[in-house]
Coordinates of C-alpha atoms in Angstrom, one line a residue:
X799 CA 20.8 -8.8 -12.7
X800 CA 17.5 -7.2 -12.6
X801 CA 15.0 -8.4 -15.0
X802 CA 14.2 -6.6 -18.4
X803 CA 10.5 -7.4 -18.5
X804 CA 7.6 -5.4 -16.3
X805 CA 9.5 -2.0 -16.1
X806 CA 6.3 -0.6 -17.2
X807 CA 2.7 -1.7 -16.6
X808 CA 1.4 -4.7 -18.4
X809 CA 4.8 -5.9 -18.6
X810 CA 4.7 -8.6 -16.4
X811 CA 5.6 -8.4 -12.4
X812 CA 7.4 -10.4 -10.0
X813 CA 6.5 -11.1 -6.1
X814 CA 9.8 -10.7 -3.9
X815 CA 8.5 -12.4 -1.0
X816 CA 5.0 -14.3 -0.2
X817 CA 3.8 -15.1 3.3
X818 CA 1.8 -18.0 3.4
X819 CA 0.8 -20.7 6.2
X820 CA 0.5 -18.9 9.8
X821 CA 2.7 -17.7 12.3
X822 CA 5.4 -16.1 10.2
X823 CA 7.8 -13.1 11.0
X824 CA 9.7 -11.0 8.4
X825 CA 12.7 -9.0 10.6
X826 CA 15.5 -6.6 10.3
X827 CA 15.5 -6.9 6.4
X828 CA 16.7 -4.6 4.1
X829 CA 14.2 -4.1 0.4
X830 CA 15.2 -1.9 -2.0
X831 CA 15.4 -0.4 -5.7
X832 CA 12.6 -2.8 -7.1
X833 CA 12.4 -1.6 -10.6
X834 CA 9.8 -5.1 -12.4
X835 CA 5.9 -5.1 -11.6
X836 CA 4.8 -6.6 -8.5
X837 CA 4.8 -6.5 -4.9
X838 CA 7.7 -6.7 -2.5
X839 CA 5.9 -8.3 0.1
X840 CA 2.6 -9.9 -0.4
X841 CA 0.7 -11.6 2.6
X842 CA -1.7 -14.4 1.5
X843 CA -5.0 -15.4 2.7
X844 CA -6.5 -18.6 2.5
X845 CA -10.2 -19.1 2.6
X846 CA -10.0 -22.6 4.6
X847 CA -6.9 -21.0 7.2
X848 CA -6.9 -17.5 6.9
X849 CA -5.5 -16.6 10.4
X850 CA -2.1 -15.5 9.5
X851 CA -1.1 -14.1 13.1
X852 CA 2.2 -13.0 10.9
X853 CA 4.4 -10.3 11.9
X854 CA 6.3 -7.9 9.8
X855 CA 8.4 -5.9 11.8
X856 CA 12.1 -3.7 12.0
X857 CA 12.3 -3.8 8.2
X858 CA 13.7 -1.0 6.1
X859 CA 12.0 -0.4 3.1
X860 CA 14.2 1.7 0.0
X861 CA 13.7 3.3 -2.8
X862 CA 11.6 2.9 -5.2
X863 CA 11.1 4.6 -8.6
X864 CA 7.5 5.3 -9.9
X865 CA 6.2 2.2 -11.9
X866 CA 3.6 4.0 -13.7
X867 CA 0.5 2.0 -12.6
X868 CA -1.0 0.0 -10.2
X869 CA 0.5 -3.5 -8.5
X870 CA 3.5 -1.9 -7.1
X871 CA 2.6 -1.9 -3.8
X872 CA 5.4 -2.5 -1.0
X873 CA 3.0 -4.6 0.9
X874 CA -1.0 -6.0 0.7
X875 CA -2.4 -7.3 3.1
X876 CA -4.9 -9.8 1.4
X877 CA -6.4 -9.6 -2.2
X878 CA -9.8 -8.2 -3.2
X879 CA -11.3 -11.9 -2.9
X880 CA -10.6 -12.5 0.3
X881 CA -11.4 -9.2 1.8
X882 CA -13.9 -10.0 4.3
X883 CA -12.1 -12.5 6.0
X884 CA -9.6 -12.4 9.1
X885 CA -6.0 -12.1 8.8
X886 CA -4.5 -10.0 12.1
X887 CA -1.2 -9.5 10.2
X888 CA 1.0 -7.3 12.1
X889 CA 3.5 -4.5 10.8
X890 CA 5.2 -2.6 13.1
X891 CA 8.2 -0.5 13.3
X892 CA 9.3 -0.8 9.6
X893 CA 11.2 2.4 7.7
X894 CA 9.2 3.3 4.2
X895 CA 11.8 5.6 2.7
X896 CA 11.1 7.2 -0.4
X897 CA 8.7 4.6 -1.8
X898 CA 7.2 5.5 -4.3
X899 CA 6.1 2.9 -6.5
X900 CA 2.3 4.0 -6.7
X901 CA -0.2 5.3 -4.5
X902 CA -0.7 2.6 -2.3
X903 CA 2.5 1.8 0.0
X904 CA 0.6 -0.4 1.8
X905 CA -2.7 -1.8 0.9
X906 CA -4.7 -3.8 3.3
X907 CA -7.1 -6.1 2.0
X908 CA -8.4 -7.7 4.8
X909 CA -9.6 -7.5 8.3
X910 CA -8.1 -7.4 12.1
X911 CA -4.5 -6.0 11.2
X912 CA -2.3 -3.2 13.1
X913 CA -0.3 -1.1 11.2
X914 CA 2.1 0.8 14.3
X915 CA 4.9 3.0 14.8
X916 CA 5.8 2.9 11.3
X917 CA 7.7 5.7 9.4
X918 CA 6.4 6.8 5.9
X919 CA 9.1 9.2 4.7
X920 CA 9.4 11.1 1.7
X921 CA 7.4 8.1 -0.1
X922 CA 5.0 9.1 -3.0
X923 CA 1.7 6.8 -1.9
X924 CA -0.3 6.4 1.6
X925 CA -1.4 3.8 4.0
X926 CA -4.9 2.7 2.6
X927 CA -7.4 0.6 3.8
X928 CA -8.7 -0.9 0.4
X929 CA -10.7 -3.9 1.4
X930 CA -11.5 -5.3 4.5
X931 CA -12.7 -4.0 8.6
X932 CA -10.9 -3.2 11.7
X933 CA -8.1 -2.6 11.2
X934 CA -6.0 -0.6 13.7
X935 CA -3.7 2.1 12.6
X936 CA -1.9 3.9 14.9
X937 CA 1.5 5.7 15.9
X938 CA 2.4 6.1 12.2
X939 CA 4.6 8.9 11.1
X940 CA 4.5 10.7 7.7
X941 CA 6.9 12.8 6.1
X942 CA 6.4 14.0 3.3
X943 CA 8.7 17.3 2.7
X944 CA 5.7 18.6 0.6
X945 CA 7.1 16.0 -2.5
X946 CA 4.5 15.2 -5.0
X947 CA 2.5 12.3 -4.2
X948 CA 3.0 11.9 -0.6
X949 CA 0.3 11.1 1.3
X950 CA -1.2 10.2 5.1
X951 CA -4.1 7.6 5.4
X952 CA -6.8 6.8 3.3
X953 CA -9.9 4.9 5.2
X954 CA -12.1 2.6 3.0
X955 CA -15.1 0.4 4.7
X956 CA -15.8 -0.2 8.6
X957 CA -14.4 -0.5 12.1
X958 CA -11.1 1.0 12.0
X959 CA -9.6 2.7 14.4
X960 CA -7.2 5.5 13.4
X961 CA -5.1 6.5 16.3
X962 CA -2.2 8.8 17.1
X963 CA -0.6 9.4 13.8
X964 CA 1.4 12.1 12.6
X965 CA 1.3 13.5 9.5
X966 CA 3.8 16.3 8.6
X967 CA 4.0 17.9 4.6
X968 CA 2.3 15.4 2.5
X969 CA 1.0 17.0 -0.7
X970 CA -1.8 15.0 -2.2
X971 CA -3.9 13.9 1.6
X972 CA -3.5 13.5 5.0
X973 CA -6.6 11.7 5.7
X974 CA -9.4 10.9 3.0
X975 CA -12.0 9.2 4.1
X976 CA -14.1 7.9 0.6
X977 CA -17.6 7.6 -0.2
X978 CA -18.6 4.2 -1.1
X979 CA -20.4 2.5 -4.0
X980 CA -21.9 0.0 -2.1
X981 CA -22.7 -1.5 1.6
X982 CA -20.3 -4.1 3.0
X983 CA -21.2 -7.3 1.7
X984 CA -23.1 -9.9 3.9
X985 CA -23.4 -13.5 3.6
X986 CA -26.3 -12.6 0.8
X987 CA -24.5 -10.5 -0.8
X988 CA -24.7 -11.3 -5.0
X989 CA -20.7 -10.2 -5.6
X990 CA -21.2 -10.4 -9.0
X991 CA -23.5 -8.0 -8.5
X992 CA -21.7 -5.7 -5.9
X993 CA -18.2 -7.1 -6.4
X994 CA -15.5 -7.3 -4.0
X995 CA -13.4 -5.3 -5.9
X996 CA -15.6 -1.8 -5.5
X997 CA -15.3 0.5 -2.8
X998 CA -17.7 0.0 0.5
X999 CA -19.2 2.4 3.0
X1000 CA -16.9 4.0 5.8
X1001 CA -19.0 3.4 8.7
X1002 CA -18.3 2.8 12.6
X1003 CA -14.6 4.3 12.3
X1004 CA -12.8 6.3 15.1
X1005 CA -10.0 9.0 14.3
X1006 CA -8.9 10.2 17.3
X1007 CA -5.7 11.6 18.5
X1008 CA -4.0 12.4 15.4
X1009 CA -1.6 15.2 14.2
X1010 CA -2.0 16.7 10.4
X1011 CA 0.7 19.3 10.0
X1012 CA 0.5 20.6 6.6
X1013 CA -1.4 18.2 5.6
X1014 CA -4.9 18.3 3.9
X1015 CA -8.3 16.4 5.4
X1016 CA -10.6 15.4 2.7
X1017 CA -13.8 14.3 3.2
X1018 CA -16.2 12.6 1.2
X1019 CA -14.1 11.9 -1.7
X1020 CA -14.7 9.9 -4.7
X1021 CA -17.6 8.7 -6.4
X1022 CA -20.6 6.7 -5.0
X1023 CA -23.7 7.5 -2.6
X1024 CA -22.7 5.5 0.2
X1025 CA -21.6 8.1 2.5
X1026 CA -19.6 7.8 5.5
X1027 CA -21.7 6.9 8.8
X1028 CA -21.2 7.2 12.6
X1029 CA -17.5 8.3 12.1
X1030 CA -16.0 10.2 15.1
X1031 CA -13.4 12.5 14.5
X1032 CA -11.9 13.5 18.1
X1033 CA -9.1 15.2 19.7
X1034 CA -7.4 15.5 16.5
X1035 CA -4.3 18.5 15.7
X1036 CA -5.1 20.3 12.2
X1037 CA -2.3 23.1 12.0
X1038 CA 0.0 24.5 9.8
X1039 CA -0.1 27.9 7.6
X1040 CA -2.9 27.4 5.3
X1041 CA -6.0 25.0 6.3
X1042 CA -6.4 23.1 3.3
X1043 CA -10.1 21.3 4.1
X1044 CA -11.7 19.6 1.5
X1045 CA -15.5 18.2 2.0
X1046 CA -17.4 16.9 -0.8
X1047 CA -21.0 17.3 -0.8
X1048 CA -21.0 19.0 2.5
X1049 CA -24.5 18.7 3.0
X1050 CA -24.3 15.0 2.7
X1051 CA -21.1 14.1 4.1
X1052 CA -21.4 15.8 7.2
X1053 CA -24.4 14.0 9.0
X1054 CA -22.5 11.2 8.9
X1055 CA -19.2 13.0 11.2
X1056 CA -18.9 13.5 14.9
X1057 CA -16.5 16.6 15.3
X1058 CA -15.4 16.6 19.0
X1059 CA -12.9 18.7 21.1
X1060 CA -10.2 19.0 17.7
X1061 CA -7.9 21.6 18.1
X1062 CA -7.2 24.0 15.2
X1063 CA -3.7 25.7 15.4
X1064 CA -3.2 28.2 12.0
X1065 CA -1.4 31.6 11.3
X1066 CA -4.6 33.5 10.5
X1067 CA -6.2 33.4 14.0
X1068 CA -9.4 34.1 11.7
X1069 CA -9.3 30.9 9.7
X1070 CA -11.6 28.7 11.6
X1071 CA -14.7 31.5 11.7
X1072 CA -14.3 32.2 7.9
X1073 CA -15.2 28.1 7.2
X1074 CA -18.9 28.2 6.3
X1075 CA -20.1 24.2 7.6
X1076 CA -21.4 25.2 11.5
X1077 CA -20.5 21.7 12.4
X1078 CA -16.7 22.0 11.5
X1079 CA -16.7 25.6 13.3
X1080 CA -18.3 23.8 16.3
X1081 CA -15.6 20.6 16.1
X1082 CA -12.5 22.4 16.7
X1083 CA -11.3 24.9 19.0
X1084 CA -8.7 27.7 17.7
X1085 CA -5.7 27.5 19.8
X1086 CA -1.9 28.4 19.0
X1087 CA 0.7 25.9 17.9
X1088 CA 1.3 23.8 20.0
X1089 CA 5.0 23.1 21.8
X1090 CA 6.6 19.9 21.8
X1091 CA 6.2 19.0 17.9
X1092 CA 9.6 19.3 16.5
X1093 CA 10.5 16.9 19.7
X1094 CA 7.6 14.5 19.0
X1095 CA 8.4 13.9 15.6
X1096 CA 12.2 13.3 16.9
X1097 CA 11.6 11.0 18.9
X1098 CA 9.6 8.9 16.3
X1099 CA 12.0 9.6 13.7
X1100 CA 14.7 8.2 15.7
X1101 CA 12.9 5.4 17.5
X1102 CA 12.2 4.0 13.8
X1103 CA 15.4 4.2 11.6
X1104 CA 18.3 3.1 14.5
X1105 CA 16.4 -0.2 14.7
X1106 CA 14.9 -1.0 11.4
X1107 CA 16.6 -3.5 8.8
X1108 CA 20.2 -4.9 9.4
X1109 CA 22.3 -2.0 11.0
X1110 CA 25.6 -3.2 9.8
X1111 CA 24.7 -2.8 5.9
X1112 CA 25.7 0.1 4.0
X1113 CA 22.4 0.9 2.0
X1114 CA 20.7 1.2 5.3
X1115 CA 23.1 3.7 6.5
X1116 CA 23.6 5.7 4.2
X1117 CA 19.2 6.4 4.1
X1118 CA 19.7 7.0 7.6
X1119 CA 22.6 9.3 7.3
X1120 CA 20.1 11.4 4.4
X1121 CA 17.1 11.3 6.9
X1122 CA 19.3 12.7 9.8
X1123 CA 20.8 15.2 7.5
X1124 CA 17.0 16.8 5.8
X1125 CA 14.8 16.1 9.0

């Protein structure tokens, strides 16, 4: 019987599983309709052996309902604290459908992780890099079916690499890439000072490779005067039927971007010219939608939900039978 308390925020929560020690793998599972506070899977770091080398692969994620407020996270990665220290978690090939808990789906609060081949569909929240430095995200998928609250990838502090996603009809972001409120912290950092907690500048981060298909880019977002440096933003697809671009203090932001050889594939052949930063104009080249696409996003689709979770169980196919019936 599900528990009374921690419907709402404040209520209390509940952990469903905690990975601790090193060298653990979560497979094939099936998590679903967690209604109480809390995460579903949490990964713990510790300051003396915080190596994890953990792998969390094949699952399927299932519904869940909108809690209201923050901690309902499916997974983290890490907690603020221990941010700044290694974990190289892996989590590859799991199936996120329709979670929608809060904003973050998957929060990673620490460094040296991969985040692969995973399939974000119809889920209200985004991939975000809270806390924490390179970390590798790449061959996610994203569908959002233009469902409020979906979102891509959200990139917080240094070094990551953002590689070969596709992002399809998310409503709130493809990719936002914040301003931060402070520098990452050092060994003499004060915390108390600059805490752990806040948001640090993105610096020394590559997107490259990526697909945003109705899906917004927003640069610069948030509040803080720690803008984004040496980010390269390469060989990227932005299509669709309306360009929504959204760059915050332009004049700022910008210096801090390297646009190169990103294609720009929209219905008004025009689009591109009428945006009035040179430096975008200059990053992307106008070309027509590209072929292949619809097949792409097949192939990811299907290489994701015939091998995630336990096969045999009914939940599991009965989300697969819905995705196979609205792709």
């Amino acid at each position: 019987m599900t528990p009374q308390k921690g419907e709402r925020p404040n209520e209390g929560d509940e952990y469903w599983v905690g990975l601790r020690g090193t060298n653990n793998r979560i497979d094939h599972c099936y998590f679903a309709n967690k209604r109480v506070g809390g995460l579903v899977l949490q990964v713990w770091l510790s300051a003396d052996n915080h190596l994890n080398n953990h792998l969390i692969d094949h699952n399927f994620f299932g519904e869940r309902q909108p809690y209201g407020g923050n901690g309902a996270e499916i997974i983290r990665i890490g907690h603020s604290w221990s941010s700044q220290l290694e974990s190289r978690t892996i989590v590859e090939d799991n199936v996120f459908f329709r979670c929608s808990g809060e904003n973050e789906i998957i929060s990673v609060k620490s460094c040296h992780n991969v985040l692969r081949r995973n399939l974000f569909y119809e889920s209200a929240g985004g991939l975000v890099c809270r806390h924490g430095h390179y970390n590798v995200i790449e061959a996610n998928t994203f569908i959002g079916h233009n469902l409020r609250g979906t979102a891509g990838i959200r990139i917080i502090n240094q070094g990551h690499t953002v590689y070969d996603n596709y992002i399809k009809d998310v409503r709130s972001f493809g990719l936002l890439v914040r301003v931060g409120v402070y520098e990452r912290p050092t060994a003499e950092t004060d915390v108390k000072q600059e805490p752990l907690t806040s948001y640090h500048r993105v610096e020394n981060v590559d997107i490259a490779y990526n697909t945003f298909l109705n899906s917004s880019l927003e640069l610069g977002s948030g509040r803080g005067e720690k803008m984004p440096r040496n980010v390269r933003f390469a060989h990227n697809l932005f299509a669709g039927q309306t360009p929504e671009l959204k760059i915050v203090r332009a004049d700022e932001v910008l210096p801090g971007f390297l646009l190169l050889d990103n294609q720009w594939a929209f219905s008004d052949k025009n689009a591109l010219s009428a945006v009035s930063y040179e430096q975008v104009r200059e990053g992307f080249k106008p070309i027509d939608m590209p072929s292949g696409l619809e097949q792409k996003e097949k192939e990811r689709i299907d290489a994701c939900i015939f091998t995630a979770g336990p096969t045999w169980y009914k939940a599991v196919n009965e989300n697969v039978n819905y995705i196979n019936t609205n792709r």
